[in-house]
CSV table of C-alpha atoms in Angstrom, one decimal:
chain,number,residue,atom,x,y,z
A,1,UNK,CA,-0.1,0.0,-0.1
A,2,UNK,CA,2.9,2.6,0.8
A,3,UNK,CA,4.5,1.6,-2.8
A,4,UNK,CA,1.3,2.7,-4.4
A,5,UNK,CA,1.0,5.9,-2.5
A,6,UNK,CA,4.8,6.6,-3.5
A,7,UNK,CA,3.8,5.9,-7.0
A,8,UNK,CA,0.8,8.0,-7.0
A,9,UNK,CA,2.9,10.9,-5.4
A,10,UNK,CA,5.6,10.2,-8.2
A,11,UNK,CA,2.7,10.7,-11.0
A,12,UNK,CA,1.5,13.9,-9.3
A,13,UNK,CA,5.1,15.3,-9.1
A,14,UNK,CA,5.4,14.5,-12.8
A,15,UNK,CA,2.3,16.1,-13.9
A,16,UNK,CA,3.0,19.3,-11.9
A,17,UNK,CA,6.4,19.4,-13.4
A,18,UNK,CA,5.5,18.7,-16.7
A,19,UNK,CA,2.7,21.1,-17.0
A,20,UNK,CA,4.5,24.3,-15.5
A,21,UNK,CA,6.2,26.3,-18.1
A,22,UNK,CA,10.0,26.4,-17.7
A,23,UNK,CA,11.4,29.7,-19.3
A,24,UNK,CA,15.2,30.1,-19.7
A,25,UNK,CA,16.7,33.1,-18.1
A,26,UNK,CA,17.5,35.9,-20.8
A,27,UNK,CA,21.0,36.0,-21.6
A,28,UNK,CA,22.8,39.1,-22.5
A,29,UNK,CA,25.7,37.2,-24.0
A,30,UNK,CA,25.6,34.0,-26.2
A,31,UNK,CA,28.2,31.7,-26.3
A,32,UNK,CA,29.2,30.6,-29.6
A,33,UNK,CA,29.3,26.8,-30.0
A,34,UNK,CA,31.7,25.1,-32.2
A,35,UNK,CA,32.1,21.3,-33.2
A,36,UNK,CA,35.4,19.8,-32.1
A,37,UNK,CA,35.6,18.3,-35.5
A,38,UNK,CA,35.5,21.7,-37.2
A,39,UNK,CA,38.5,23.1,-35.2
A,40,UNK,CA,42.1,22.1,-35.4
A,41,UNK,CA,42.5,21.1,-31.9
A,42,UNK,CA,42.4,17.5,-32.6
A,43,UNK,CA,45.4,17.8,-35.3
A,44,UNK,CA,47.3,20.2,-33.0
A,45,UNK,CA,46.9,17.6,-29.9
A,46,UNK,CA,48.3,14.9,-32.2
A,47,UNK,CA,51.0,17.0,-33.4
A,48,UNK,CA,52.2,17.8,-29.8
A,49,UNK,CA,51.8,14.1,-28.7
A,50,UNK,CA,53.9,13.3,-31.9
A,51,UNK,CA,56.4,15.9,-31.1
A,52,UNK,CA,57.0,14.3,-27.9
A,53,UNK,CA,58.3,10.8,-29.4
A,54,UNK,CA,60.4,12.3,-32.4
A,55,UNK,CA,63.8,11.6,-30.7
A,56,UNK,CA,63.6,8.3,-31.1
A,57,UNK,CA,67.0,6.6,-31.5
A,58,UNK,CA,68.6,9.6,-32.5
A,59,UNK,CA,68.8,11.4,-29.1
A,60,UNK,CA,68.4,8.3,-27.0
A,61,UNK,CA,71.4,6.2,-28.3
A,62,UNK,CA,73.6,6.9,-25.2
A,63,UNK,CA,70.8,5.3,-23.0
A,64,UNK,CA,70.8,2.0,-24.8
A,65,UNK,CA,74.1,1.8,-26.7
A,66,UNK,CA,75.9,-0.3,-23.8
A,67,UNK,CA,72.9,-3.0,-24.2
A,68,UNK,CA,73.3,-2.8,-27.9
A,69,UNK,CA,76.9,-3.3,-27.8
A,70,UNK,CA,76.5,-6.3,-25.1
A,71,UNK,CA,73.6,-8.0,-27.1
A,72,UNK,CA,74.9,-7.8,-30.5
A,73,UNK,CA,78.7,-8.2,-29.7
A,74,UNK,CA,79.6,-4.9,-31.3
A,75,UNK,CA,83.2,-3.1,-30.4
A,76,UNK,CA,83.3,0.5,-29.8
A,77,UNK,CA,84.0,1.4,-33.3
A,78,UNK,CA,81.1,-0.1,-34.6
A,79,UNK,CA,79.0,1.3,-32.0
A,80,UNK,CA,80.4,4.9,-33.2
A,81,UNK,CA,79.5,3.9,-36.8
A,82,UNK,CA,75.8,3.2,-35.7
A,83,UNK,CA,75.7,6.7,-33.9
A,84,UNK,CA,77.1,8.6,-36.6
A,85,UNK,CA,75.1,7.0,-39.4
A,86,UNK,CA,71.7,8.5,-37.9
A,87,UNK,CA,73.3,11.9,-37.7
A,88,UNK,CA,74.6,11.8,-41.3
A,89,UNK,CA,70.9,11.7,-42.2
A,90,UNK,CA,70.7,15.3,-41.3
A,91,UNK,CA,72.4,16.2,-45.0
A,92,UNK,CA,69.1,15.1,-46.3
A,93,UNK,CA,66.6,16.4,-43.8
A,94,UNK,CA,65.0,18.9,-46.1
A,95,UNK,CA,63.5,16.0,-48.0
A,96,UNK,CA,60.7,15.5,-45.3
A,97,UNK,CA,59.9,19.1,-45.2
A,98,UNK,CA,59.5,19.1,-49.1
A,99,UNK,CA,57.2,16.0,-48.6
A,100,UNK,CA,55.2,17.8,-45.7
A,101,UNK,CA,54.7,20.8,-48.1
A,102,UNK,CA,53.6,18.8,-51.3
A,103,UNK,CA,51.3,16.5,-49.4
A,104,UNK,CA,50.2,18.0,-46.4
A,105,UNK,CA,50.9,17.5,-42.5
A,106,UNK,CA,48.1,14.8,-42.0
A,107,UNK,CA,49.5,12.5,-44.6
A,108,UNK,CA,53.5,13.2,-43.8
A,109,UNK,CA,52.5,12.6,-39.9
A,110,UNK,CA,51.0,9.3,-40.9
A,111,UNK,CA,53.7,8.2,-43.2
A,112,UNK,CA,56.4,9.4,-40.6
A,113,UNK,CA,54.5,7.7,-37.7
A,114,UNK,CA,54.0,4.3,-39.7
A,115,UNK,CA,57.4,4.1,-41.1
A,116,UNK,CA,58.8,4.8,-37.5
A,117,UNK,CA,56.5,1.8,-36.1
A,118,UNK,CA,58.1,-0.5,-38.8
A,119,UNK,CA,61.5,0.7,-38.7
A,120,UNK,CA,61.7,0.8,-34.6
A,121,UNK,CA,60.0,-2.7,-34.4
A,122,UNK,CA,62.8,-4.0,-36.9
A,123,UNK,CA,65.5,-2.3,-35.0
A,124,UNK,CA,64.1,-3.8,-31.5
A,125,UNK,CA,63.9,-7.1,-33.1
A,126,UNK,CA,67.5,-7.2,-34.2
A,127,UNK,CA,68.6,-5.8,-30.9
A,128,UNK,CA,66.9,-8.2,-29.0
A,129,UNK,CA,68.0,-11.0,-31.4
A,130,UNK,CA,64.6,-12.0,-32.4
A,131,UNK,CA,65.5,-11.6,-35.7
A,132,UNK,CA,69.2,-12.7,-36.5
A,133,UNK,CA,71.5,-11.3,-39.1
A,134,UNK,CA,74.1,-13.6,-40.4
A,135,UNK,CA,77.1,-11.2,-40.4
A,136,UNK,CA,78.4,-8.3,-38.5
A,137,UNK,CA,79.0,-6.4,-41.6
A,138,UNK,CA,75.3,-7.0,-42.8
A,139,UNK,CA,74.2,-6.1,-39.3
A,140,UNK,CA,76.2,-2.8,-39.3
A,141,UNK,CA,74.5,-1.9,-42.7
A,142,UNK,CA,70.9,-2.8,-41.4
A,143,UNK,CA,71.2,-1.0,-38.3
A,144,UNK,CA,72.8,2.2,-40.0
A,145,UNK,CA,70.2,2.1,-42.7
A,146,UNK,CA,67.3,1.8,-40.0
A,147,UNK,CA,68.8,4.7,-38.2
A,148,UNK,CA,68.6,6.9,-41.0
A,149,UNK,CA,65.1,5.7,-41.8
A,150,UNK,CA,64.0,6.3,-38.2
A,151,UNK,CA,65.6,9.9,-38.4
A,152,UNK,CA,63.6,10.7,-41.6
A,153,UNK,CA,60.3,9.3,-39.9
A,154,UNK,CA,61.0,11.8,-37.2
A,155,UNK,CA,61.6,14.4,-39.6
A,156,UNK,CA,58.6,13.9,-41.3
A,157,UNK,CA,56.4,14.0,-37.8
A,158,UNK,CA,58.4,17.2,-36.7
A,159,UNK,CA,58.1,18.8,-40.0
A,160,UNK,CA,54.1,18.0,-39.8
A,161,UNK,CA,54.0,19.4,-36.2
A,162,UNK,CA,55.6,22.8,-37.2
A,163,UNK,CA,53.5,22.9,-40.6
A,164,UNK,CA,50.4,22.7,-38.4
A,165,UNK,CA,51.8,25.2,-35.8
A,166,UNK,CA,52.6,27.7,-38.5
A,167,UNK,CA,49.4,27.4,-40.1
A,168,UNK,CA,46.9,27.2,-37.2
A,169,UNK,CA,48.4,29.7,-34.6
A,170,UNK,CA,47.5,33.2,-34.6
A,171,UNK,CA,49.3,36.3,-34.9
A,172,UNK,CA,51.9,36.9,-31.9
A,173,UNK,CA,51.4,33.2,-30.9
A,174,UNK,CA,53.5,31.2,-33.0
A,175,UNK,CA,56.8,31.6,-31.3
A,176,UNK,CA,55.3,30.3,-27.8
A,177,UNK,CA,53.7,27.3,-29.6
A,178,UNK,CA,57.1,26.4,-31.4
A,179,UNK,CA,58.8,26.6,-28.0
A,180,UNK,CA,56.3,24.3,-26.5
A,181,UNK,CA,56.6,21.8,-29.4
A,182,UNK,CA,60.3,21.9,-28.9
């Protein structure tokens, strides 16, 4: 019986609420609504997160070089060669910038990210000896080439990030945005 009274009271309240007119308060300012998909915020966020990962094997080499030396039985000269090969890719670092300009930031970021996924996975497979390379000279060529390809993938992502910043940021804010990205 108590349940019926509660149900009856709820029906009365629903009728009172639904029958009373609710008028919104007048607003002196209207807030413009913009769909997230029509802004550059998702792309800027992706660029920022991508920029955080662009060091890859280039800048972190000193962190893992001893492990690489031990696991692959490399001498110091071979280790120096691997380190130098990656930095030699800087000679052609203008190529990713041209690709970003020609095909756009989204395509270049996708290409750079995908190629780095593949190249870093191969590098990891070799470094952990999941993929065995028959000779030391072939090992050096493959790891050097992978280092160059990883550098180029990073340059594609970085070039895309800076292109989006330059195109999206308003006057007077580009320097701050580039500083954050760096």
